[in-house]
Coordinates of C-alpha atoms (C1' of nucleotides) in Angstrom, one line a residue:
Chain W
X1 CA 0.0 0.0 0.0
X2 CA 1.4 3.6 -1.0
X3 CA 1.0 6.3 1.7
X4 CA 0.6 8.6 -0.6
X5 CA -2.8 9.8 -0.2
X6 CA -3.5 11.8 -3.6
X7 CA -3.3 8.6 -5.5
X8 CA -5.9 6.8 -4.2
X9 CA -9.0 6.6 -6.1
X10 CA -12.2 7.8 -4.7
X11 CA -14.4 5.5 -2.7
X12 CA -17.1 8.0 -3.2
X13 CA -20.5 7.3 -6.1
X14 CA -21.2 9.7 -8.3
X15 CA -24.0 11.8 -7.1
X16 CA -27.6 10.3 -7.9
X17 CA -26.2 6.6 -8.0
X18 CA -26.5 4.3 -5.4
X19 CA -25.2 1.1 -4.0
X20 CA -28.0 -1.7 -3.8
X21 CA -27.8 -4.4 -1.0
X22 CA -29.5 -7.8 -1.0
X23 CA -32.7 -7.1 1.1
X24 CA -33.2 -4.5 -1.9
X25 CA -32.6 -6.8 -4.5
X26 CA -34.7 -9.5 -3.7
X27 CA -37.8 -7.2 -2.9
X28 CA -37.1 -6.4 -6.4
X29 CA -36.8 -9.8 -7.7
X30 CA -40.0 -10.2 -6.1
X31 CA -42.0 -7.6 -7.6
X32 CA -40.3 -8.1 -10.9
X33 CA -41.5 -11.9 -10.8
X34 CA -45.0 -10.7 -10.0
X35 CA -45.5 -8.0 -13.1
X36 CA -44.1 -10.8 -15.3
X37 CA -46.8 -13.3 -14.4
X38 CA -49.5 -10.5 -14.4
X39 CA -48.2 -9.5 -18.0
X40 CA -48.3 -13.0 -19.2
X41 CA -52.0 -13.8 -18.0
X42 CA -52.9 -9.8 -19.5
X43 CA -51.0 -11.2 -22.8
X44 CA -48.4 -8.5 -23.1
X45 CA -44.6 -9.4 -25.1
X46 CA -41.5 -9.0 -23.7
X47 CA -39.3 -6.8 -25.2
X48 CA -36.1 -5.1 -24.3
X49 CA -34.1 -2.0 -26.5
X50 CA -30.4 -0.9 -25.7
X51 CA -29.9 1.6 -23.4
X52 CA -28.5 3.7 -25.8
X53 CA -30.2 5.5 -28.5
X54 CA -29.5 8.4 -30.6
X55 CA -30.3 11.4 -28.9
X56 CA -32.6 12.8 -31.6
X57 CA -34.3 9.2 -32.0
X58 CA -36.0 9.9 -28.3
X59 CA -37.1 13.3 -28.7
X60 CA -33.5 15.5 -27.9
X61 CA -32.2 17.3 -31.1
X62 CA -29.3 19.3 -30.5
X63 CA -28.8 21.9 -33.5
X64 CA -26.1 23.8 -32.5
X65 CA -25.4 23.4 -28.8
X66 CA -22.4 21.7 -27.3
X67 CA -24.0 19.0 -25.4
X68 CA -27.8 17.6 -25.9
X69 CA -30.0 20.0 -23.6
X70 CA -29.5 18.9 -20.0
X71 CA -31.6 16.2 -18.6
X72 CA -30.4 13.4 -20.0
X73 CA -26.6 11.9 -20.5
X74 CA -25.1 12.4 -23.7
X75 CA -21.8 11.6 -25.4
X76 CA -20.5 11.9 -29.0
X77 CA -19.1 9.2 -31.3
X78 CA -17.1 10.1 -34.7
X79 CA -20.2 10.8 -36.4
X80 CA -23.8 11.1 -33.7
X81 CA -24.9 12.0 -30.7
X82 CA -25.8 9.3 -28.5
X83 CA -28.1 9.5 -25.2
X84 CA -28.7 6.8 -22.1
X85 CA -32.8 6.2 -22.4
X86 CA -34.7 8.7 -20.2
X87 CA -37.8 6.5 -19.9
X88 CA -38.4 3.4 -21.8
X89 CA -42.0 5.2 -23.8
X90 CA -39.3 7.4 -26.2
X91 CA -37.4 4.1 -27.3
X92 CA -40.7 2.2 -27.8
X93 CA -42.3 4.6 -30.1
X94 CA -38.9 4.0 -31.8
X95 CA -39.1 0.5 -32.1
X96 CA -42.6 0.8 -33.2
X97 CA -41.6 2.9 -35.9
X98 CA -38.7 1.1 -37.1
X99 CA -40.9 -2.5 -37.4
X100 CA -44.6 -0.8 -38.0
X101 CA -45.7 -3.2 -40.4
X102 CA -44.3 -6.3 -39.0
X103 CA -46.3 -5.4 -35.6
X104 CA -49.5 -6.8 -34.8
X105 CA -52.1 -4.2 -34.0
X106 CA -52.8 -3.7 -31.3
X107 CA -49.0 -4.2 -30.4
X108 CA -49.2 -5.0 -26.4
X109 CA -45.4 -4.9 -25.1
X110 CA -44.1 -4.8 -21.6
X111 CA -40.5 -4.1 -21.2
X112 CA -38.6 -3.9 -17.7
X113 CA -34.7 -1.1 -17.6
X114 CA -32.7 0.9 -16.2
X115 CA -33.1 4.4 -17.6
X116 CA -30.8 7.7 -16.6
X117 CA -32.0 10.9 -15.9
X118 CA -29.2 14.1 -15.4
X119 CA -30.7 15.8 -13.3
X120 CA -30.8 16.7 -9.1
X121 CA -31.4 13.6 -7.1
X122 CA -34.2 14.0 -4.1
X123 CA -35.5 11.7 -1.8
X124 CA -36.0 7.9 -3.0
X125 CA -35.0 9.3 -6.4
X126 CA -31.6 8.9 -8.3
X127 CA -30.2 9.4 -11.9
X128 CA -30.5 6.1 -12.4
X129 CA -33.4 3.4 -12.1
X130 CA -35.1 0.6 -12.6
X131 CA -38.5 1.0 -14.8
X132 CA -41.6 -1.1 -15.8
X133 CA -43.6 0.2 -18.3
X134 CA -46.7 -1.5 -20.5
X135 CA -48.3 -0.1 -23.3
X136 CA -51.1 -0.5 -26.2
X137 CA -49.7 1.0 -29.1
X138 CA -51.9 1.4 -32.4
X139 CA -55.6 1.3 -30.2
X140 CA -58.1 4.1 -29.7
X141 CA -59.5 2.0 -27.5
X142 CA -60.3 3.6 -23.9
X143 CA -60.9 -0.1 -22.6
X144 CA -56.8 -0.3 -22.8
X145 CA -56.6 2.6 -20.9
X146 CA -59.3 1.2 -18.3
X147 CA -57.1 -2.4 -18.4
X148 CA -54.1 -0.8 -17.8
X149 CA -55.4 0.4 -14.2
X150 CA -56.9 -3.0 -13.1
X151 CA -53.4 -4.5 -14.5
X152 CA -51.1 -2.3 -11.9
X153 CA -53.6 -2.9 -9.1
X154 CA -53.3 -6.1 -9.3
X155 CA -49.9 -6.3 -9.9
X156 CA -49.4 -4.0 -6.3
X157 CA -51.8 -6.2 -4.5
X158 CA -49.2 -9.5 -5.5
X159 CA -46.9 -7.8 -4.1
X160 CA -48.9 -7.7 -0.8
X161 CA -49.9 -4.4 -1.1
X162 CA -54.3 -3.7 -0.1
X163 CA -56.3 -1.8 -1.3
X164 CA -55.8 1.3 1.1
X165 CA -52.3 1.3 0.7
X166 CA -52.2 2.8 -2.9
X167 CA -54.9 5.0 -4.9
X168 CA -55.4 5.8 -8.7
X169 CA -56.5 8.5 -9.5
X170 CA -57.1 9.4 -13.3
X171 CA -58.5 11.8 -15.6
X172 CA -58.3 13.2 -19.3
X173 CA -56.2 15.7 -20.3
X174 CA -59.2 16.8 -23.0
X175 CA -60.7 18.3 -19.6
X176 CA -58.1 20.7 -19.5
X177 CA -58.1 21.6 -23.2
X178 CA -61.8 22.4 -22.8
X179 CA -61.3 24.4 -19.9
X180 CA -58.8 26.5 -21.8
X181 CA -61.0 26.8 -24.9
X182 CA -63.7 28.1 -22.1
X183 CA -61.4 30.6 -20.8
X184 CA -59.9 31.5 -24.1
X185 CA -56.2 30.7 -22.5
X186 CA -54.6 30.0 -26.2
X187 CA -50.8 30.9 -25.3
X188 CA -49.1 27.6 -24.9
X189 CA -46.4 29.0 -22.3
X190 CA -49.6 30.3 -20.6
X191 CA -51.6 26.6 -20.5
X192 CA -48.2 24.8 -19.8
X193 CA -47.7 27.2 -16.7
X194 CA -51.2 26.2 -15.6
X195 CA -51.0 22.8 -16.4
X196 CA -47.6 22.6 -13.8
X197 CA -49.5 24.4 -11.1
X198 CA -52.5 22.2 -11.5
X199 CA -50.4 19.1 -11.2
X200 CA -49.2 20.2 -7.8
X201 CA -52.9 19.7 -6.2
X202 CA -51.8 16.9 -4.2
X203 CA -48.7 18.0 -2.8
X204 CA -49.0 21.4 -1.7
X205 CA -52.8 22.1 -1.8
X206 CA -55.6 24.9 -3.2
X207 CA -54.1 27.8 -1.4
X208 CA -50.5 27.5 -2.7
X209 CA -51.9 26.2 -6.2
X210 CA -53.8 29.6 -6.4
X211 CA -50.8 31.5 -5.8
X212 CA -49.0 29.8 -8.3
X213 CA -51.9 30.5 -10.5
X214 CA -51.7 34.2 -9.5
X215 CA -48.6 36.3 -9.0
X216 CA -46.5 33.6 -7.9
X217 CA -45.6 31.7 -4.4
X218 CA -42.6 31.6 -1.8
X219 CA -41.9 28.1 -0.6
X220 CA -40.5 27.3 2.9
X221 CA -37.2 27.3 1.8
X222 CA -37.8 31.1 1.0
X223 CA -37.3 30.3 -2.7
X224 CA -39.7 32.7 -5.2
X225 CA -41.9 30.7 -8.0
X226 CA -42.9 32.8 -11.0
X227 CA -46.3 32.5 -11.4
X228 CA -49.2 32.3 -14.4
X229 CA -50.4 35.8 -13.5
X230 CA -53.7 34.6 -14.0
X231 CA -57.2 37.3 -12.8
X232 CA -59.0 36.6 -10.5
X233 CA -62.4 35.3 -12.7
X234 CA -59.9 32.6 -14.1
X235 CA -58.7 31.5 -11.1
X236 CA -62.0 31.3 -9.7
X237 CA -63.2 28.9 -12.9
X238 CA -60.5 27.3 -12.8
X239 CA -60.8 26.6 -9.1
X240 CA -64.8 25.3 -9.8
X241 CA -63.7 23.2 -11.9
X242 CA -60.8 21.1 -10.3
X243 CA -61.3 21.6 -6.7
X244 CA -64.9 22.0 -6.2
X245 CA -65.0 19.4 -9.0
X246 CA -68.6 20.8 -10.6
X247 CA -68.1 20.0 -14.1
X248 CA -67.1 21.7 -16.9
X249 CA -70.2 24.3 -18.5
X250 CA -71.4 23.3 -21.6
X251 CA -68.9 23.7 -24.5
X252 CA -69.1 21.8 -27.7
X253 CA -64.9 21.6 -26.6
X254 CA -66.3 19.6 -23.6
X255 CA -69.0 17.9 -25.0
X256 CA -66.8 16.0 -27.7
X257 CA -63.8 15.4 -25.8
X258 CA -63.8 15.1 -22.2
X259 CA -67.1 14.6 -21.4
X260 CA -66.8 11.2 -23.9
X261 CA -63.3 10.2 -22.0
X262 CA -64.8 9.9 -18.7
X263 CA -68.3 8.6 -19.5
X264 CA -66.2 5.4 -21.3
X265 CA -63.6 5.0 -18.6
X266 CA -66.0 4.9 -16.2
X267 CA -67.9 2.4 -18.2
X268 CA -65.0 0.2 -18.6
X269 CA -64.7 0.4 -15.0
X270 CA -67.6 -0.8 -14.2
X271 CA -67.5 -3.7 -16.6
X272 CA -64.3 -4.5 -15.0
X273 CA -65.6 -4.6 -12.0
X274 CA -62.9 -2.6 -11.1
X275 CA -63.4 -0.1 -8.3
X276 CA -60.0 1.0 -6.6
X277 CA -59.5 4.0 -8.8
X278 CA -61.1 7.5 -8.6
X279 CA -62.3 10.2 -11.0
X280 CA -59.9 13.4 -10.1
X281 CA -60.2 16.3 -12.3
X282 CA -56.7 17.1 -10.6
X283 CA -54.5 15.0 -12.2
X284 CA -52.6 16.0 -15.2
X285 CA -49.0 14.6 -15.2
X286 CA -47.0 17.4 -16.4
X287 CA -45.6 15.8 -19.6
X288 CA -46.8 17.4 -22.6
X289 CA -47.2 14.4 -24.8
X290 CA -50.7 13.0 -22.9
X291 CA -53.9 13.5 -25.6
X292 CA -56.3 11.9 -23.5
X293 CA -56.8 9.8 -20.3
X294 CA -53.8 10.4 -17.6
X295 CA -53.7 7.7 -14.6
X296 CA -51.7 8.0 -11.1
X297 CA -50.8 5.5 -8.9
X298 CA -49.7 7.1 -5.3
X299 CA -48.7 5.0 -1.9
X300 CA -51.2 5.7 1.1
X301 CA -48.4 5.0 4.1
X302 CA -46.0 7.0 5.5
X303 CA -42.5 6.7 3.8
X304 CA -39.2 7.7 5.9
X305 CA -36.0 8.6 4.6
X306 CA -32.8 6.9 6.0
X307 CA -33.1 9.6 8.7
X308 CA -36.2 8.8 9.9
X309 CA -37.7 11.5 8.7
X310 CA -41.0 11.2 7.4
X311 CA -40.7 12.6 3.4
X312 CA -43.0 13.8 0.6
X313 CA -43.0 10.9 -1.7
X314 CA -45.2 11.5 -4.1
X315 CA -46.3 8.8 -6.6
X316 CA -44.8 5.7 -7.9
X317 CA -45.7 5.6 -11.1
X318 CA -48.7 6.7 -13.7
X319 CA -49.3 6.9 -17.2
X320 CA -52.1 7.9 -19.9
X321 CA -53.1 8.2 -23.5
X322 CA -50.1 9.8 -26.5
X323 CA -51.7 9.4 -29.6
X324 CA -49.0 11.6 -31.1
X325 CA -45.6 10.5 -30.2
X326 CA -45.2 7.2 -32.2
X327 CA -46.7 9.1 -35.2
X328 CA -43.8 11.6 -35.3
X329 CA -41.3 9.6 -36.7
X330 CA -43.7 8.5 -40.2
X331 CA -46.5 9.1 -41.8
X332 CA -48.6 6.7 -40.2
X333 CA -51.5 7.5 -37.1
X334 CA -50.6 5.7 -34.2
X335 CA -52.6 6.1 -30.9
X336 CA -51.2 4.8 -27.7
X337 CA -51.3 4.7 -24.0
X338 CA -49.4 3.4 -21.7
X339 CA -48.0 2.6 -18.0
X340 CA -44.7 3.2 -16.2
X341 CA -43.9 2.5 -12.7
X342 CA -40.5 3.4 -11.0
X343 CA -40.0 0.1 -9.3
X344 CA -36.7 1.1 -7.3
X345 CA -39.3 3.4 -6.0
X346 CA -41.8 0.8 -5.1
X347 CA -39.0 -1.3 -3.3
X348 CA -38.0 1.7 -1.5
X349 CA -41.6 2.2 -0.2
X350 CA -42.4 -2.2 0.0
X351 CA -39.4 -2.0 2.7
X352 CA -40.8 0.0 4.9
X353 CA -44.1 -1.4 5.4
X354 CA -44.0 -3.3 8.5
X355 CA -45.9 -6.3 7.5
X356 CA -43.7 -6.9 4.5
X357 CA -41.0 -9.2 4.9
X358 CA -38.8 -11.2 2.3
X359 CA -37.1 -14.4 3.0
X360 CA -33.8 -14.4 3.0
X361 CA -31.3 -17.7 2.3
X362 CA -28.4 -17.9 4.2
X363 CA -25.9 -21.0 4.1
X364 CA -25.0 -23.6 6.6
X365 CA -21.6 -23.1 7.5
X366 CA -18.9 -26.3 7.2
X367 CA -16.0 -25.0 9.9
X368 CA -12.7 -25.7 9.3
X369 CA -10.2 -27.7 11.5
X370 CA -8.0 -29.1 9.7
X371 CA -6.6 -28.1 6.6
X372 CA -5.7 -31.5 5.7
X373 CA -9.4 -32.6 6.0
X374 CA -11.1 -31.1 3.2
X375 CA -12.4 -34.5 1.6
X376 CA -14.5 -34.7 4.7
X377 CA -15.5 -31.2 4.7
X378 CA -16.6 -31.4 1.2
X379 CA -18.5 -34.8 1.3
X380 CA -20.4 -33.4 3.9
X381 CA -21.0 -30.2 1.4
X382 CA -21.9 -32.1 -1.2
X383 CA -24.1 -33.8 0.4
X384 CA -26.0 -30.5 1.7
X385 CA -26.1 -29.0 -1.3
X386 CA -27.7 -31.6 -3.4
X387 CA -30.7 -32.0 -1.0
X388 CA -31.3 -28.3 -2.0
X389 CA -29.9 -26.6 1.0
X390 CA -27.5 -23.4 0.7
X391 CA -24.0 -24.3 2.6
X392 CA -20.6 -23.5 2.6
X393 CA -17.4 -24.7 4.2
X394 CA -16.1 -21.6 5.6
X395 CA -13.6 -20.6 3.0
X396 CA -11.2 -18.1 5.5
X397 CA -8.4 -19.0 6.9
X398 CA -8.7 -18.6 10.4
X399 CA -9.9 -20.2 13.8
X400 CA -12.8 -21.5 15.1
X401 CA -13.8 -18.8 16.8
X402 CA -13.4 -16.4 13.9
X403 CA -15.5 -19.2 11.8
X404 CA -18.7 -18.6 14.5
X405 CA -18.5 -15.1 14.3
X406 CA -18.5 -14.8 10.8
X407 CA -21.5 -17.2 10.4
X408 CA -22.9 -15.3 13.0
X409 CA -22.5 -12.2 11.4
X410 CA -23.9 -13.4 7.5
X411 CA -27.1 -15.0 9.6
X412 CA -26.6 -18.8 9.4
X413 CA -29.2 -20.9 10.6
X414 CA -26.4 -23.5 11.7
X415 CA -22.6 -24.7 11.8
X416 CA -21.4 -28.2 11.0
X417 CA -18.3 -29.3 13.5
X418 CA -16.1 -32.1 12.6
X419 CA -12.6 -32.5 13.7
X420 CA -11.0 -34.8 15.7
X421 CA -13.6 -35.7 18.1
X422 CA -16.3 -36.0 15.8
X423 CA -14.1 -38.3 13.2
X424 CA -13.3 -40.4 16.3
X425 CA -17.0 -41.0 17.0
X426 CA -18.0 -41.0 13.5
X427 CA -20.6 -38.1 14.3
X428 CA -20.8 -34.6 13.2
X429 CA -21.6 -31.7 16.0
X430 CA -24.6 -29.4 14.7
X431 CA -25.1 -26.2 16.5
X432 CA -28.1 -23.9 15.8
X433 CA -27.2 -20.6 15.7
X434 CA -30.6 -19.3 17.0
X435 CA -30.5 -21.1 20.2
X436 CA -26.8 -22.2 20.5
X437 CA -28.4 -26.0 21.3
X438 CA -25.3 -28.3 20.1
X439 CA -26.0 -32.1 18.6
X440 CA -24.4 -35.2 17.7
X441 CA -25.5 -36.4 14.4
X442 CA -24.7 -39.3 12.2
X443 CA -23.7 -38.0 9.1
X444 CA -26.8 -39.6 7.2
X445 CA -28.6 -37.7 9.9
X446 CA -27.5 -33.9 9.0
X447 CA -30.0 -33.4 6.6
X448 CA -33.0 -34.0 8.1
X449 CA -31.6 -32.4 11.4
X450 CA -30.8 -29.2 9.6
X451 CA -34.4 -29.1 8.0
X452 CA -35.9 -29.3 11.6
X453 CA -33.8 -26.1 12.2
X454 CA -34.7 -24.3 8.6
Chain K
rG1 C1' -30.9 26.1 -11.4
rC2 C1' -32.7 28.7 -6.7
rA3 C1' -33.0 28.6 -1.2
rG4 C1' -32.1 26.7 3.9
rC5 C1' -29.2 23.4 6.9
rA6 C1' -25.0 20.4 7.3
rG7 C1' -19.7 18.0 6.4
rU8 C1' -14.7 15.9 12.8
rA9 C1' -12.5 7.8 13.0
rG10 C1' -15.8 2.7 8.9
rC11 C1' -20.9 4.5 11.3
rU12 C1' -23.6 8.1 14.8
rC13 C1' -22.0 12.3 17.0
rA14 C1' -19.4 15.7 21.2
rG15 C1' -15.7 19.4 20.9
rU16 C1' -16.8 25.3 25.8
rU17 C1' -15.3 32.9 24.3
rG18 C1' -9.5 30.5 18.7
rG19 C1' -4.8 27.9 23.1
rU20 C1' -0.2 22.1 23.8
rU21 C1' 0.0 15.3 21.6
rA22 C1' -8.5 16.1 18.7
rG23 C1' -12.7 12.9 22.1
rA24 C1' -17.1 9.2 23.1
rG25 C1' -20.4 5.2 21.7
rC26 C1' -20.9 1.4 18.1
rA27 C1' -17.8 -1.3 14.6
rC28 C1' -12.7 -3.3 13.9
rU29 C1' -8.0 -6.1 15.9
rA30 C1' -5.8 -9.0 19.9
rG31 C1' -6.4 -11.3 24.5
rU32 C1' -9.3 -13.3 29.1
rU33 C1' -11.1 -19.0 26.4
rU34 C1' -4.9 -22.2 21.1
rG35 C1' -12.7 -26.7 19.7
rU36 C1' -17.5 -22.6 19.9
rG37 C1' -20.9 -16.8 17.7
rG38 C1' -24.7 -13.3 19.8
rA39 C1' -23.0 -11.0 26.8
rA40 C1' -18.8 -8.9 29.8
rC41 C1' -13.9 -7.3 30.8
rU42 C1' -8.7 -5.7 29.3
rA43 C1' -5.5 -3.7 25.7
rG44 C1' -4.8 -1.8 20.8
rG45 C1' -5.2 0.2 15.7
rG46 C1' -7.6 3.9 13.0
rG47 C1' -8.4 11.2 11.7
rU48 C1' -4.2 16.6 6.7
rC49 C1' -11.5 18.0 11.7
rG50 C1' -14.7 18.1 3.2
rG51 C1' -10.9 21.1 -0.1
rU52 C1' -8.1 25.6 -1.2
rG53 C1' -6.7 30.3 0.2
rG54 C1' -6.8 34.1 4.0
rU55 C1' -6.8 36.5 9.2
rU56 C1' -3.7 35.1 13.7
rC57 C1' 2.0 34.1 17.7
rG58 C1' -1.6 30.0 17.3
rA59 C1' -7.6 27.7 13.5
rA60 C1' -11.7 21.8 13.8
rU61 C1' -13.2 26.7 15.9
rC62 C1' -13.1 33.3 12.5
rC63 C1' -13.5 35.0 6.9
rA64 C1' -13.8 34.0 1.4
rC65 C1' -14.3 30.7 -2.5
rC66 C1' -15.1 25.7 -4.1
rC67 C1' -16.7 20.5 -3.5
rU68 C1' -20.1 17.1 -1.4
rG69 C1' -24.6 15.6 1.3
rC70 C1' -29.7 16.4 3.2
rU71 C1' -34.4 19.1 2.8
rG72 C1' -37.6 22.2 0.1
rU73 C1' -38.5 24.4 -4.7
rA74 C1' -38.1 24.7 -10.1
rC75 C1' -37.3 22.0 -14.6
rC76 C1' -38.3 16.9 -16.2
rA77 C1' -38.7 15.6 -23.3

RNA sequence: GCAGCAGUAGCUCAGUUGGUUAGAGCACUAGUUUGUGGAACUAGGGGUCGGUGGUUCGAAUCCACCCUGCUGUACCA
């Protein structure tokens, strides 16, 4: 080892990225083995795209600027720009593109991937993470829209979430575009502005909503928002409509669009059966690509950070109707809608419920007395191992005592002792870790003595 | 990006109005027990006090800038 400091690499991660342990992982494995067998029985293919794409292939063209707009991570080879996926909807509308005709329509994909977003990491989220999304692509059919919402829910309650734990809520985004027609809001900046405000109903409530609406709002921090500068008749419409929730006034705008959106999703609801969702004018999802209806999925329990802290933590995962996007890159109409849930997300949250718990495997542990005894050692092993048990000899070099703190430590159920005392009696010594009770077992014996203890 | 708070041992933190060799608990190592973990006791290792520059006889402590983290907020195709 060099002393000199300065040339030691950094043990430190790259801010956003994170270190996942084993507890983590299998709660993922679990919830990932779940949406599998959901998507099989809801028929949905597999499909998987590389992480990289060309940047201007998922909607980030970069005419003259040094770097593709920030966001997402970008590098340059001899000839294109090339960007990490920010969600796995932008690649799919790709793919969809690239193999239209070969597609069945409806073309029903699920796909399960990391994606990479550059941008400030906050509580629970990171610059990088693992993403489920399913889609109907090439359907103007609200009942994928209404199937999509049963699908998630159930795919939640396998993973032993109930029904209060998690809500959707869902709307249409042709609700907003009638309110804007009715209050003859036509400047796009203006309705984006108003769209962002309204999406932070949940979070922060009416009163800061209308400020944000208005001239603009402080946060606790002290930090200034901008604001849609909206008068006061506006706000008060606008305040009807999603609050109060009395619907829209008669427009043709309202009659043709929204009003048709929710009277089908709610009928798809009902033949569903399906009642764990509610009608909220409030939800809008900010991204700009939605045509018709939007869908949220948000966690009901308290979340903590690794403070203990209780945190805001918003929801897991939504989705909704973009007719538009896979139509961008050809001449062809393509409605869509889809789903994405941020699973790391989900794990984070499925931890911290206090009536989830995972099984975790941890091996029987051979100790080690005598170097020259390994053909023992490993008879014993083998025949562990191929009655389906985990186990190990202990693979360190050191002495007995280290050998029980180590299995200790990784959380085995039991250690196996044979040295000289147990070849001399032809019995093995089994100790159970949990209550420290010691036996003497005939080697045939092990296995069914370990499975009383496992 | 903006704002608030924070950065001292692997982890959690203490460190008085600036004053010698910078502390505690947990963890680690060794031993009490050379064939026995989770308890106890004894001893020990481990820190350029986030970085750089400045003020000072003297800085973990004061000042400036930077970096990193947390929280909120904005943006998020």
């Amino acid at each position: 080892m060099t002393k000199d400091k300065k040339i030691k690499p950094s043990k430190e991660l790259p801010l956003g990225f994170v270190d996942r342990q084993e507890k983590e992982l299998l709660i993922r494995d679990f919830v990932i083995s779940n949406i599998k067998e959901v998507m099989i029985k809801y028929g949905f293919q597999y499909l998987e795209t590389p992480s990289f794409e060309y940047s201007d292939s998922i909607g980030k063209f970069l005419p003259d600027k040094d770097r593709p707009d920030q966001g997402v991570f970008s590098f340059k080879d001899e000839k294109s720009w090339l960007s990490l996926r920010y969600d796995l909807t932008a690649p799919l509308a790709r793919y969809v593109a690239k193999n239209y005709l070969e597609l069945p329509k409806p073309f029903k994909r699920y796909q399960l991937g990391k994606v990479w977003r550059n941008e400030k990491p906050g509580p629970g989220r990171f610059r990088e993470f693992l993403q489920f999304d399913a889609d109907f692509v090439g359907t103007k059919n609200l009942m994928a829209d209404a199937e999509l919402c049963v699908m998630i829910s159930e795919i939640l309650e396998k993973c032993g979430l109930n029904e209060k734990d998690y809500t959707i809520k869902w709307s249409t985004r042709k609700l907003t575009d009638a309110l804007f027609a009715e209050l003859k809001i036509n400047s796009s900046n203006k309705r984006l502005k108003i769209l962002r405000s309204l999406d932070k109903l949940d979070r922060l409530g009416w009163d800061e909503v209308k400020k944000l609406l208005g001239k603009g709002r402080k946060d606790k921090s002290g930090d200034f928002t901008e604001g849609a500068e909206l008068p006061s008749n506006q706000i008060q419409k606008i305040y009807e409509v999603f609050v109060q929730k009395k619907l829209m006034p008669k427009n043709e705008n309202y009659e043709e669009g929204a009003s048709k959106d929710i009277t089908n999703m709610k009928n798809f609801f009902e033949i569903f059966d399906f009642k764990n969702c509610n009608f909220d004018p409030s939800i809008i999802r900010g991204l700009e690509y939605y045509t018709g209806p939007v869908f949220e999925v948000n966690l009901n329990f308290e979340v903590k950070n690794s403070k203990g802290q209780p945190i805001q933590f918003g929801s897991i995962g939504g989705g909704g109707r973009y007719d538009n996007l896979v139509s961008n890159f050809g001449n062809f109409e393509c409605p869509a809608t889809g789903i994405s849930i941020g699973l790391d997300r989900l794990v984070f949250a499925l931890m911290q419920k206090k009536d989830f718990k995972i099984k975790v495997t941890r091996p029987v542990v051979i100790c080690v007395f005598d170097k020259n005894n390994f053909k023992d050692y490993i008879n014993i092993l083998n025949k562990i191992r191929s009655s389906g048990i985990s186990a190990e000899i202990y693979s360190g070099e050191n002495k007995l005592k280290k050998q029980m703190e180590y299995a200790n430590k990784i959380g085995s159920p039991a250690v196996i002792l044979y040295g000289e005392d147990e070849i001399k009696s032809g019995k093995a010594t089994l100790r159970n870790l949990e209550t420290g009770k010691e036996i003497s077992v005939k080697t045939e014996e092990i296995i069914s003595e370990i499975k009383k203890i496992i």
